[in-house]
Coordinates of C-alpha atoms in Angstrom, one line a residue:
Chain A
X1 CA 18.6 156.5 -40.9
X2 CA 20.0 159.3 -42.4
X3 CA 23.2 160.4 -41.5
X4 CA 22.9 163.4 -39.1
X5 CA 19.2 161.9 -38.0
X6 CA 18.9 161.9 -33.9
X7 CA 18.5 158.5 -33.1
X8 CA 14.9 157.6 -31.4
X9 CA 15.7 156.7 -27.4
X10 CA 13.6 154.0 -26.4
X11 CA 13.6 152.5 -22.2
X12 CA 13.5 149.2 -21.5
X13 CA 12.6 148.1 -18.2
X14 CA 11.2 148.8 -15.1
X15 CA 14.0 145.8 -13.9
X16 CA 16.4 145.7 -17.9
X17 CA 17.4 142.8 -19.0
X18 CA 21.0 142.7 -21.3
X19 CA 19.0 141.1 -23.2
X20 CA 16.0 142.8 -24.5
X21 CA 18.9 146.2 -24.2
X22 CA 21.5 145.0 -26.7
X23 CA 18.3 143.9 -29.0
X24 CA 17.1 147.1 -29.1
X25 CA 20.5 148.9 -29.4
X26 CA 21.1 145.8 -32.5
X27 CA 17.9 147.5 -34.1
X28 CA 19.5 151.0 -33.8
X29 CA 17.7 153.4 -31.7
X30 CA 19.2 154.2 -28.4
X31 CA 18.8 153.0 -24.6
X32 CA 17.8 155.3 -22.1
X33 CA 17.7 155.6 -18.7
X34 CA 14.3 157.2 -18.1
X35 CA 11.0 156.8 -19.4
X36 CA 10.0 160.2 -19.4
X37 CA 12.4 160.6 -22.2
X38 CA 11.8 157.9 -24.1
X39 CA 9.7 157.1 -27.5
X40 CA 9.6 154.4 -27.2
X41 CA 9.1 151.4 -24.7
X42 CA 9.7 148.1 -24.3
X43 CA 8.0 146.9 -21.3
X44 CA 9.2 143.9 -19.5
X45 CA 7.3 143.1 -16.4
X46 CA 3.5 142.4 -15.6
X47 CA 3.1 145.5 -13.6
X48 CA 0.3 147.0 -16.0
X49 CA -0.2 149.9 -13.2
X50 CA 3.6 151.8 -12.9
X51 CA 3.3 151.2 -17.4
X52 CA 0.0 153.4 -17.4
X53 CA 1.8 156.4 -15.2
X54 CA 4.7 156.1 -16.6
X55 CA 3.6 156.8 -20.3
X56 CA 3.1 160.0 -21.5
X57 CA 2.5 161.8 -25.0
X58 CA 5.9 161.9 -26.4
X59 CA 5.9 158.3 -26.4
X60 CA 5.2 156.5 -30.4
X61 CA 5.6 152.9 -29.2
X62 CA 4.8 150.6 -26.4
X63 CA 6.3 146.9 -27.2
X64 CA 4.2 144.7 -24.3
X65 CA 6.5 141.7 -23.4
X66 CA 3.3 139.0 -24.2
X67 CA 1.4 137.5 -27.1
X68 CA -2.0 137.1 -24.9
X69 CA -3.3 141.2 -24.0
X70 CA -6.6 140.7 -22.8
X71 CA -5.3 141.6 -19.0
X72 CA -2.8 144.7 -21.0
X73 CA -6.1 145.8 -23.5
X74 CA -9.1 145.8 -20.0
X75 CA -6.7 147.4 -17.7
X76 CA -6.4 150.6 -20.5
X77 CA -3.1 150.1 -22.5
X78 CA -4.7 150.7 -25.7
X79 CA -6.2 154.3 -24.3
X80 CA -3.5 156.5 -25.8
X81 CA -1.4 159.0 -29.2
X82 CA 1.0 155.5 -28.2
X83 CA 0.7 152.7 -31.4
X84 CA 1.3 149.2 -28.9
X85 CA 2.9 146.1 -30.7
X86 CA 2.5 142.8 -28.7
X87 CA 4.5 139.8 -28.4
X88 CA 1.8 137.4 -30.9
X89 CA 4.6 135.5 -33.5
X90 CA 7.2 134.9 -30.7
X91 CA 6.3 132.3 -28.6
X92 CA 4.0 129.5 -30.8
X93 CA 6.7 127.0 -31.1
X94 CA 7.9 127.3 -27.2
X95 CA 3.9 127.0 -26.0
X96 CA 3.0 124.8 -28.0
X97 CA 5.5 122.2 -26.9
X98 CA 4.5 122.3 -23.8
X99 CA 0.7 122.2 -24.9
X100 CA 2.7 119.2 -26.2
X101 CA 3.9 117.7 -23.6
X102 CA 0.7 117.9 -21.3
X103 CA -1.2 116.4 -24.0
X104 CA 1.0 113.4 -23.7
X105 CA 1.1 113.1 -20.2
X106 CA -3.3 113.2 -20.0
X107 CA -3.3 110.5 -23.1
X108 CA -0.9 108.4 -21.3
X109 CA -1.6 109.2 -18.0
X110 CA 1.5 110.6 -16.1
X111 CA -0.3 112.6 -13.1
X112 CA -2.0 110.4 -11.7
X113 CA 1.0 108.0 -12.1
X114 CA 3.2 111.1 -10.4
X115 CA 0.5 111.8 -7.6
X116 CA 0.2 107.6 -6.8
X117 CA 3.8 107.2 -6.0
X118 CA 3.4 103.5 -5.9
X119 CA 2.9 101.0 -9.0
X120 CA -0.7 100.1 -9.6
X121 CA -2.4 96.8 -9.8
X122 CA -4.5 98.0 -13.4
X123 CA -1.9 98.7 -16.1
X124 CA -4.7 98.9 -18.2
X125 CA -3.2 102.2 -19.1
X126 CA -3.3 105.7 -21.4
X127 CA -3.9 105.4 -25.0
X128 CA -1.7 106.9 -28.1
X129 CA -2.2 109.6 -29.8
X130 CA -0.7 108.1 -33.3
X131 CA -4.5 106.8 -34.2
X132 CA -6.4 109.6 -32.4
X133 CA -8.0 112.3 -33.5
X134 CA -7.7 115.9 -31.9
X135 CA -9.2 119.1 -32.2
X136 CA -7.6 121.9 -31.5
X137 CA -9.4 125.3 -30.6
X138 CA -7.7 128.5 -32.0
X139 CA -4.6 128.0 -35.0
X140 CA -3.2 130.8 -34.3
X141 CA 0.8 130.5 -33.3
X142 CA 0.5 128.6 -30.9
X143 CA -2.1 126.1 -32.2
X144 CA -0.7 126.2 -36.0
X145 CA 3.0 125.2 -34.4
X146 CA 0.7 122.2 -32.7
X147 CA -0.6 121.0 -35.7
X148 CA 2.9 120.5 -37.5
X149 CA 3.9 118.6 -34.2
X150 CA 0.5 116.7 -33.9
X151 CA 0.7 115.6 -37.8
X152 CA 3.8 113.6 -37.4
X153 CA 2.7 111.7 -34.5
X154 CA 0.2 110.5 -36.4
X155 CA -3.3 111.9 -34.9
X156 CA -5.8 113.1 -37.3
X157 CA -6.2 116.8 -36.4
X158 CA -9.3 119.1 -36.1
X159 CA -8.7 122.5 -36.4
X160 CA -11.5 124.9 -34.4
X161 CA -11.1 129.0 -35.5
X162 CA -13.5 132.5 -36.1
X163 CA -13.9 131.5 -39.9
X164 CA -13.0 127.7 -40.8
X165 CA -11.3 128.4 -43.4
X166 CA -8.5 125.9 -43.1
X167 CA -5.0 125.5 -41.3
X168 CA -2.7 123.7 -43.0
X169 CA -2.3 120.3 -41.6
X170 CA -5.5 120.2 -40.1
X171 CA -7.4 117.5 -42.5
X172 CA -10.9 119.6 -40.9
X173 CA -11.1 123.0 -40.5
X174 CA -14.6 124.3 -38.7
X175 CA -16.2 127.6 -37.8
X176 CA -16.3 128.3 -33.9
X177 CA -20.0 127.5 -34.5
X178 CA -19.5 124.1 -35.8
X179 CA -17.3 123.5 -33.0
X180 CA -19.7 120.8 -31.3
X181 CA -19.1 118.8 -34.6
X182 CA -15.7 118.4 -34.1
X183 CA -15.6 118.2 -30.4
X184 CA -17.3 114.9 -31.6
X185 CA -15.1 112.8 -32.9
X186 CA -12.4 113.6 -30.5
X187 CA -10.8 112.2 -27.8
X188 CA -8.1 115.1 -27.4
X189 CA -9.7 118.6 -27.3
X190 CA -6.7 121.4 -27.0
X191 CA -7.4 125.4 -26.3
X192 CA -5.1 127.8 -28.1
X193 CA -7.3 130.2 -29.0
X194 CA -8.0 134.4 -27.5
X195 CA -9.1 135.5 -24.2
X196 CA -11.6 138.1 -25.4
X197 CA -15.3 138.0 -24.7
X198 CA -16.9 135.9 -27.1
X199 CA -14.2 133.0 -25.7
X200 CA -15.5 133.3 -22.4
X201 CA -16.3 129.5 -20.9
X202 CA -16.5 129.0 -24.9
X203 CA -16.0 125.1 -22.8
X204 CA -18.6 124.0 -20.7
X205 CA -20.4 121.7 -20.0
X206 CA -22.1 121.3 -23.7
X207 CA -18.2 120.9 -24.8
X208 CA -17.8 118.0 -22.6
X209 CA -21.2 116.1 -23.2
X210 CA -20.1 116.5 -26.7
X211 CA -16.8 114.4 -26.6
X212 CA -16.7 110.3 -27.3
X213 CA -16.9 109.6 -22.6
X214 CA -12.8 109.2 -21.8
X215 CA -11.5 112.2 -23.7
X216 CA -8.5 114.5 -22.7
X217 CA -9.0 118.2 -22.6
X218 CA -5.7 120.6 -22.2
X219 CA -6.3 124.2 -21.5
X220 CA -2.9 126.3 -22.4
X221 CA -4.8 129.8 -23.5
X222 CA -6.1 131.5 -21.1
X223 CA -8.7 130.1 -17.6
X224 CA -11.1 132.0 -19.1
X225 CA -11.5 130.2 -21.4
X226 CA -12.5 126.8 -20.1
X227 CA -15.7 126.3 -17.0
X228 CA -13.9 124.7 -14.2
X229 CA -16.9 123.7 -13.0
X230 CA -18.3 122.2 -16.0
X231 CA -14.6 120.9 -16.4
X232 CA -14.8 118.9 -12.5
X233 CA -17.5 117.5 -13.3
X234 CA -16.6 116.3 -16.4
X235 CA -14.1 114.8 -14.7
X236 CA -15.8 113.2 -11.9
X237 CA -18.1 111.2 -13.9
X238 CA -15.8 109.8 -16.1
X239 CA -17.2 111.8 -19.4
X240 CA -13.1 113.0 -19.0
X241 CA -10.9 110.4 -18.6
X242 CA -7.9 113.7 -17.7
X243 CA -7.3 117.0 -18.4
X244 CA -3.9 119.1 -18.6
X245 CA -3.9 122.7 -17.5
X246 CA -1.2 125.4 -17.7
X247 CA -4.0 128.5 -17.1
X248 CA -7.3 128.1 -14.4
X249 CA -9.6 130.8 -13.3
X250 CA -8.8 132.0 -10.9
X251 CA -5.0 132.2 -11.1
X252 CA -3.6 131.2 -9.3
X253 CA -5.9 128.6 -8.4
X254 CA -6.3 128.4 -4.6
X255 CA -5.5 125.3 -2.2
X256 CA -7.9 123.4 -2.0
X257 CA -9.5 123.2 -5.1
X258 CA -11.2 120.7 -6.1
X259 CA -8.9 120.6 -10.0
X260 CA -6.0 120.2 -7.1
X261 CA -7.2 117.3 -5.3
X262 CA -8.0 115.6 -8.8
X263 CA -6.1 112.2 -9.4
X264 CA -6.2 113.0 -12.7
X265 CA -5.6 116.6 -13.2
X266 CA -2.0 118.0 -13.7
X267 CA -1.9 122.1 -13.3
X268 CA 1.4 123.7 -14.3
X269 CA 1.1 127.6 -13.3
X270 CA 1.6 129.7 -16.6
X271 CA 4.7 128.0 -17.6
X272 CA 4.0 126.9 -20.6
X273 CA 7.1 130.0 -21.9
X274 CA 10.1 129.4 -20.1
X275 CA 11.9 132.3 -19.4
X276 CA 14.7 131.2 -21.1
X277 CA 13.2 130.6 -24.6
X278 CA 10.5 134.0 -23.3
X279 CA 14.4 136.1 -23.8
X280 CA 15.3 134.6 -26.6
X281 CA 11.8 135.3 -28.2
X282 CA 11.0 138.4 -27.2
X283 CA 14.7 139.5 -28.5
X284 CA 14.3 139.2 -31.6
X285 CA 11.2 140.4 -32.0
X286 CA 12.4 144.3 -29.9
X287 CA 15.2 143.8 -32.5
X288 CA 13.0 143.6 -35.6
X289 CA 10.3 146.8 -34.2
X290 CA 13.4 148.6 -33.0
X291 CA 14.2 148.3 -36.2
X292 CA 10.9 149.5 -38.1
X293 CA 10.3 152.0 -35.3
X294 CA 13.8 153.9 -36.7
X295 CA 12.8 153.3 -40.3
X296 CA 9.7 154.5 -39.8
X297 CA 8.5 151.1 -40.7
X298 CA 4.5 149.3 -40.1
X299 CA 5.9 147.2 -36.4
X300 CA 4.9 143.8 -35.8
X301 CA 1.7 142.3 -34.0
X302 CA 0.0 145.8 -33.4
X303 CA -2.6 145.7 -30.6
X304 CA -6.0 146.1 -32.7
X305 CA -8.5 148.3 -30.7
X306 CA -11.6 146.1 -31.7
X307 CA -10.4 142.2 -32.0
X308 CA -8.8 142.8 -27.8
X309 CA -5.8 141.0 -29.3
Chain B
X1 CA -0.6 75.8 -50.1
X2 CA -0.6 73.9 -52.7
X3 CA -4.7 72.6 -52.9
X4 CA -5.3 69.2 -50.7
X5 CA -2.4 71.1 -48.1
X6 CA -3.6 70.3 -45.1
X7 CA -3.1 73.4 -43.2
X8 CA -0.6 73.5 -40.1
X9 CA -2.0 74.1 -36.8
X10 CA -1.8 77.4 -34.0
X11 CA -2.4 77.7 -30.7
X12 CA -3.6 80.6 -29.9
X13 CA -3.5 81.3 -26.6
X14 CA -3.0 80.8 -23.2
X15 CA -6.3 83.1 -23.0
X16 CA -6.9 83.2 -26.8
X17 CA -8.1 86.8 -27.9
X18 CA -10.0 87.5 -31.0
X19 CA -8.7 89.8 -32.5
X20 CA -5.3 87.5 -32.7
X21 CA -7.3 84.4 -33.4
X22 CA -8.7 86.3 -36.6
X23 CA -4.6 87.0 -37.1
X24 CA -4.2 83.8 -37.8
X25 CA -7.0 82.4 -39.6
X26 CA -6.6 85.7 -42.2
X27 CA -2.5 84.4 -42.2
X28 CA -4.1 81.0 -43.2
X29 CA -3.3 78.7 -40.6
X30 CA -5.9 76.6 -38.6
X31 CA -6.4 77.0 -35.2
X32 CA -7.0 74.9 -32.5
X33 CA -7.8 74.3 -29.2
X34 CA -5.2 72.4 -27.8
X35 CA -1.2 73.0 -27.6
X36 CA -0.3 69.8 -28.2
X37 CA -2.1 69.5 -31.6
X38 CA -0.3 72.8 -32.4
X39 CA 2.8 73.5 -35.0
X40 CA 3.1 77.4 -33.9
X41 CA 1.7 78.2 -31.1
X42 CA 1.3 82.3 -30.3
X43 CA 1.8 83.4 -26.5
X44 CA 0.2 85.9 -25.6
X45 CA 1.3 86.1 -21.8
X46 CA 3.6 86.3 -19.5
X47 CA 3.9 83.5 -18.4
X48 CA 6.8 81.6 -19.8
X49 CA 7.0 78.8 -17.1
X50 CA 3.8 76.9 -18.9
X51 CA 5.2 78.1 -22.0
X52 CA 8.0 75.8 -21.4
X53 CA 6.0 73.7 -19.8
X54 CA 4.0 73.2 -23.6
X55 CA 5.8 73.1 -26.0
X56 CA 6.6 70.0 -27.2
X57 CA 9.0 68.4 -30.5
X58 CA 5.9 69.3 -32.8
X59 CA 6.2 72.6 -32.8
X60 CA 7.9 74.1 -34.8
X61 CA 7.3 77.8 -34.6
X62 CA 6.6 79.9 -31.5
X63 CA 6.0 83.4 -31.4
X64 CA 6.1 85.2 -28.2
X65 CA 3.9 88.9 -28.0
X66 CA 6.8 91.4 -26.3
X67 CA 9.6 92.5 -28.2
X68 CA 12.5 93.1 -26.1
X69 CA 13.2 89.2 -24.5
X70 CA 15.7 89.2 -22.1
X71 CA 13.3 86.7 -19.8
X72 CA 12.0 85.0 -22.4
X73 CA 15.6 84.5 -23.2
X74 CA 16.9 83.2 -19.7
X75 CA 14.3 80.7 -18.6
X76 CA 14.9 78.8 -21.6
X77 CA 12.8 79.4 -24.9
X78 CA 15.0 78.8 -26.9
X79 CA 16.3 75.8 -25.8
X80 CA 14.1 73.6 -28.3
X81 CA 13.8 72.9 -31.9
X82 CA 11.3 74.8 -32.7
X83 CA 12.0 78.6 -33.5
X84 CA 11.6 81.6 -31.5
X85 CA 10.0 83.9 -33.4
X86 CA 9.4 87.9 -31.2
X87 CA 7.7 91.3 -31.6
X88 CA 10.5 93.2 -32.5
X89 CA 9.3 95.5 -35.0
X90 CA 5.8 96.2 -34.2
X91 CA 5.9 98.4 -31.2
X92 CA 8.6 101.1 -31.4
X93 CA 5.9 103.9 -32.5
X94 CA 4.1 103.6 -29.5
X95 CA 6.6 102.8 -27.0
X96 CA 8.8 106.1 -28.9
X97 CA 5.6 107.8 -28.4
X98 CA 5.3 107.1 -24.5
X99 CA 9.8 107.9 -24.7
X100 CA 8.1 111.7 -25.8
X101 CA 5.9 112.1 -23.3
X102 CA 8.2 111.1 -20.6
X103 CA 11.2 113.7 -22.2
X104 CA 8.6 115.9 -22.3
X105 CA 6.7 115.6 -19.0
X106 CA 10.7 115.8 -17.7
X107 CA 11.6 119.1 -19.4
X108 CA 8.7 120.7 -18.4
X109 CA 8.9 119.6 -14.5
X110 CA 5.3 118.0 -15.2
X111 CA 6.0 115.4 -11.6
X112 CA 7.3 118.7 -9.1
X113 CA 3.6 119.5 -10.8
X114 CA 1.6 117.3 -10.0
X115 CA 2.6 116.1 -6.9
X116 CA 3.2 119.6 -6.1
X117 CA -0.2 119.7 -6.4
X118 CA -0.4 123.6 -5.0
X119 CA 1.0 126.9 -7.6
X120 CA 4.2 127.5 -6.4
X121 CA 6.0 130.7 -6.0
X122 CA 8.9 129.8 -7.4
X123 CA 8.2 130.1 -11.3
X124 CA 11.3 129.8 -13.8
X125 CA 9.7 126.3 -15.0
X126 CA 11.4 124.0 -16.4
X127 CA 13.7 124.0 -20.3
X128 CA 12.4 123.4 -24.1
X129 CA 12.7 120.4 -26.2
X130 CA 13.7 122.8 -28.8
X131 CA 17.5 123.7 -28.8
X132 CA 18.6 121.3 -26.1
X133 CA 20.1 118.2 -27.0
X134 CA 19.0 115.1 -26.6
X135 CA 21.0 111.3 -26.8
X136 CA 18.9 108.7 -27.7
X137 CA 20.8 105.5 -26.1
X138 CA 19.9 102.5 -28.0
X139 CA 18.3 103.1 -32.0
X140 CA 15.8 100.3 -33.2
X141 CA 12.9 100.5 -33.0
X142 CA 12.2 102.5 -30.2
X143 CA 15.2 104.6 -30.6
X144 CA 14.8 105.4 -34.7
X145 CA 11.5 106.2 -33.4
X146 CA 12.0 108.5 -31.4
X147 CA 14.9 110.0 -33.6
X148 CA 11.9 111.3 -36.2
X149 CA 9.9 112.3 -33.7
X150 CA 12.6 115.1 -32.1
X151 CA 13.4 116.5 -34.8
X152 CA 10.4 118.6 -35.9
X153 CA 10.4 119.7 -32.8
X154 CA 14.0 121.4 -32.8
X155 CA 15.8 118.9 -30.7
X156 CA 19.4 118.1 -31.5
X157 CA 19.8 114.5 -31.3
X158 CA 23.0 112.5 -31.2
X159 CA 22.2 108.5 -31.2
X160 CA 24.2 105.8 -29.8
X161 CA 24.9 102.8 -31.4
X162 CA 26.7 99.4 -31.0
X163 CA 29.2 100.2 -33.7
X164 CA 28.4 103.9 -34.6
X165 CA 27.0 103.5 -37.6
X166 CA 25.1 107.2 -39.0
X167 CA 21.1 106.6 -37.5
X168 CA 18.6 108.7 -40.0
X169 CA 17.5 111.9 -38.3
X170 CA 20.7 112.0 -36.1
X171 CA 23.4 114.2 -36.4
X172 CA 25.9 112.8 -35.4
X173 CA 26.3 108.3 -34.4
X174 CA 28.5 107.0 -31.9
X175 CA 29.5 104.0 -31.5
X176 CA 28.3 102.4 -27.6
X177 CA 32.5 102.6 -26.8
X178 CA 32.7 106.5 -27.2
X179 CA 29.0 106.8 -25.4
X180 CA 30.0 109.3 -22.8
X181 CA 31.3 111.3 -25.3
X182 CA 27.6 111.8 -26.6
X183 CA 26.7 112.5 -23.2
X184 CA 28.5 115.4 -21.6
X185 CA 26.0 117.8 -24.3
X186 CA 23.3 115.7 -23.5
X187 CA 20.4 117.8 -21.7
X188 CA 18.8 114.9 -22.1
X189 CA 19.1 110.8 -22.0
X190 CA 17.0 108.5 -23.5
X191 CA 18.1 105.1 -22.7
X192 CA 16.3 102.9 -25.4
X193 CA 18.5 99.9 -25.8
X194 CA 18.0 96.6 -25.7
X195 CA 19.2 94.1 -22.0
X196 CA 21.9 92.0 -22.6
X197 CA 24.7 90.7 -20.4
X198 CA 26.8 94.2 -22.3
X199 CA 24.5 97.2 -21.1
X200 CA 23.2 96.1 -17.6
X201 CA 24.1 99.2 -16.0
X202 CA 25.1 100.7 -19.2
X203 CA 23.8 104.1 -16.9
X204 CA 25.4 104.4 -13.3
X205 CA 27.4 107.4 -11.8
X206 CA 30.8 107.9 -14.4
X207 CA 27.9 108.5 -16.9
X208 CA 25.7 110.9 -15.3
X209 CA 28.5 113.2 -14.1
X210 CA 29.5 113.3 -18.1
X211 CA 26.0 114.6 -18.9
X212 CA 25.6 119.4 -18.3
X213 CA 24.4 119.8 -14.8
X214 CA 20.3 120.3 -14.1
X215 CA 20.1 117.3 -16.9
X216 CA 17.1 114.9 -17.3
X217 CA 17.2 110.7 -18.2
X218 CA 14.3 109.3 -19.6
X219 CA 14.4 105.2 -19.0
X220 CA 12.2 103.4 -21.7
X221 CA 14.1 100.6 -21.9
X222 CA 15.0 98.4 -19.3
X223 CA 15.2 98.8 -15.3
X224 CA 18.5 96.7 -15.2
X225 CA 20.0 99.1 -17.7
X226 CA 20.3 101.8 -15.4
X227 CA 22.2 101.7 -11.9
X228 CA 19.7 103.3 -9.6
X229 CA 21.4 103.7 -6.7
X230 CA 23.3 106.2 -8.9
X231 CA 20.6 107.5 -10.0
X232 CA 19.4 108.3 -6.4
X233 CA 22.4 109.6 -5.9
X234 CA 22.6 111.9 -9.2
X235 CA 18.7 113.6 -8.7
X236 CA 19.4 114.6 -4.7
X237 CA 23.3 116.3 -5.7
X238 CA 21.2 118.3 -8.3
X239 CA 23.5 116.7 -11.4
X240 CA 20.2 115.4 -12.2
X241 CA 17.2 117.6 -12.5
X242 CA 14.6 114.8 -13.2
X243 CA 14.4 112.0 -13.9
X244 CA 11.2 110.0 -16.3
X245 CA 11.0 106.0 -16.0
X246 CA 8.6 103.3 -17.4
X247 CA 11.0 100.4 -16.6
X248 CA 12.7 99.4 -12.7
X249 CA 15.1 97.4 -11.0
X250 CA 13.0 96.1 -9.8
X251 CA 9.4 96.2 -10.9
X252 CA 7.1 96.6 -9.3
X253 CA 9.4 98.6 -7.4
X254 CA 8.3 99.0 -3.7
X255 CA 6.8 100.8 -2.0
X256 CA 8.9 102.8 0.3
X257 CA 12.1 102.9 -2.8
X258 CA 14.1 106.3 -2.9
X259 CA 12.7 107.0 -6.5
X260 CA 9.3 107.5 -5.5
X261 CA 9.7 109.7 -2.7
X262 CA 11.5 111.9 -4.5
X263 CA 9.7 114.8 -6.7
X264 CA 10.8 115.4 -9.7
X265 CA 11.2 111.9 -10.7
X266 CA 8.2 110.0 -12.9
X267 CA 7.5 106.0 -12.8
X268 CA 5.2 105.1 -15.3
X269 CA 4.0 101.1 -15.0
X270 CA 6.0 99.5 -17.9
X271 CA 3.0 100.4 -19.9
X272 CA 4.9 102.2 -22.6
X273 CA 2.6 100.4 -24.8
X274 CA -0.9 100.6 -24.3
X275 CA -3.5 97.3 -24.2
X276 CA -5.5 98.4 -27.4
X277 CA -2.4 99.9 -29.8
X278 CA 0.0 96.3 -29.2
X279 CA -3.3 93.9 -29.8
X280 CA -3.8 96.2 -32.6
X281 CA 0.6 96.4 -33.8
X282 CA 1.1 92.0 -33.0
X283 CA -2.1 91.1 -35.0
X284 CA -0.3 92.3 -37.8
X285 CA 2.8 90.9 -37.1
X286 CA 0.5 88.1 -36.6
X287 CA -0.6 87.9 -39.0
X288 CA 2.2 88.2 -41.1
X289 CA 4.4 85.8 -39.5
X290 CA 1.0 82.9 -40.2
X291 CA 1.6 83.6 -43.3
X292 CA 5.3 82.9 -43.5
X293 CA 5.1 79.4 -41.6
X294 CA 2.1 79.1 -43.6
X295 CA 4.3 79.0 -46.7
X296 CA 7.5 77.7 -45.9
X297 CA 9.0 81.9 -45.7
X298 CA 11.3 83.7 -43.6
X299 CA 10.0 84.8 -40.4
X300 CA 9.8 88.3 -39.3
X301 CA 11.9 88.8 -36.2
X302 CA 13.3 85.7 -35.6
X303 CA 15.4 86.4 -31.5
X304 CA 18.7 85.6 -32.1
X305 CA 20.8 83.1 -29.5
X306 CA 23.9 85.0 -29.8
X307 CA 22.9 88.7 -29.4
X308 CA 20.0 87.8 -27.3
X309 CA 17.2 90.0 -29.1

C-alpha cells in the first residue's frame, strides 16, 4: 500500500471473534465496527438473511466462513456488485480427518458397539481398511486430503470426479458418468462432492445396488447428495452393513427418523470441522484475503456463479 | 530338506482351518490328524486346557495363534521340552488400525453421537488429531504401526517404552520410568504395551491426573493395564472427556458396569484383529515357521520365559 493511501475498512461480524479481527489487522486493513462503513465484510455466522439486509453498494468483498456455499448461493448472496469469497481450501484436512473417523467407525462397527452397551455373543466383527477398496466421490479439498490419509493405511483408493482427471494417490480416477463402475468394487464409499443441482441424490438405490454386499457409506459433504430412503432400504436389506453421516437431509434430522433407530448407523451433527480448528484455519484465509484485498490482488476461493461453488 | 528325509508331522487344531492347513503344507511339513503323532502343533483356539492335556514329549514346536500370550504363559504352556512360538509381529497393522479407529472415535466424540440418537443442541464437538499430542505407551508391533499411521495425520507423537530407545516417527521416546512426563502434554494416551507383572494397572489415578484436562484414553492392549475404577473416576470428574477400549477387566465386561453406562465410553469386545485379517496374517507366520521347523532354523517370535512375551 503506497504511503498516504487510506486503508480499506473491513467489518467482522455479526459477532466479532478476536482471532479473526486480529487476522484482518495482520492482513493490513482497518477493522470497522459498522457494516455501513465497510468495503469488506467477513461474515462469521450462518445468518444469511441479516447479511443480505446489511450489504450495500460500497461493499466490494464478502468473505463467507464456509467451504460449501450451496445455502449462501441459493439465498442470493452472489446478487450484488461485490466479490464473494468462501473458505474453500481451508478445512480439507480437518473434515477429511472426521471422514476417516466415520469410515473406520463403520468398518469396525463402532456404532453397534456403542449402542449395544453390552459384550456381544457374536464377535465376528468388522473388517480392515487395509486391503479394502474405498471409492472417494469428489476429490476437492476434503476428498483429496482424505485420499492422502487412506493410502498409508493400505486402502486401495478409487476417485470419482466430474471429469475424471487423475487424482494423486488414487489407483484410478473415473469421471462421474462412470461412478457405478467404481462402486462395483468398493467396500467403502465416501461422499465428498459439492452440493449442486447435478449432485442431488447422486447416491441412491442403483448406486447402493452396484456396491458389493455388506459395504459401508460415509457422507461428509451434504445431506442432499444421498437419498435417505434408499439408504434406509439398503441398510435394512443388508446390502450396506453400516453408514456414518455427518450431514443429513433434513438437518437437524428429526427425532425418531429411521436413520436414528438403525443399530449400525452413526450420525454426527454436522461437526466435521470442530470450532477451534475452524477458527484457526479461517483466520489464515482471512489474513491472506485481506492482504490481497488491500493490495488489489485476486482473492482466494472466489465463488463461481456458474458452478455454484 | 535332504531327499529321503521324513517330513515332520504338524497337527493343526483343535478345529483345523483350510487356510492354516494349506500354510503348513506350503511350509513343507506333513499335516497329521492326531496330535499324538505330531512333532509340531499349531493351536487355533483359546482353549489352553485342552492344549496342555494333549501336549506330549514328542512335540518340539507349539505355535500359538495370539500375539499377547499372558494367559498362555500363566497357564503353564511354557512348562515342557517344546519351543513355544507366538504371533508377535503378525497383527500389528490391523490392531493399530483398530486403535486409530478408537482414537478418532474418542477425539470426535462418536460414542456420544451414537448413544444420543438425536441431534444435539450443543455442537461444540470434539477436537482434531492434527496438532494434538498423542502418547503411545508401548511401541512394539501395535504401537510402532500406530505411530506410522499417526504421523501423516499431523499428530505429535510421544512414545513410552521400557528402556526409552528412540522409536521411528516419535518426536520423543521416554523410558517407562518417566511416563508421567509424556502424559503431561498428551491430549490422547494409547495403551499398547504387553501385560506383565510390571504393567498391571500401569495407568491409574496419578496417570490420569498428569494428563491435560479433557484428554482421552484408548486401550488396545490388555484390560489389566488400566485401573478400571480410576478410569471411571477420571471420566466422572471430567479429567478425561472420553475413553475407548477394546480390552477390559474383566472380559467380558459385565452388564451394568459403570463403563457401559458412561455416555462417552466406547467399548469393542476384544475385536481389534478381525477374524479374516487374523487368519490371513497367521497363515503367513505358520508357513514361515513351518519352513523353519522343517529346515531346523530358529523359529520366529519364540516366547521368552523370563520376559513373559
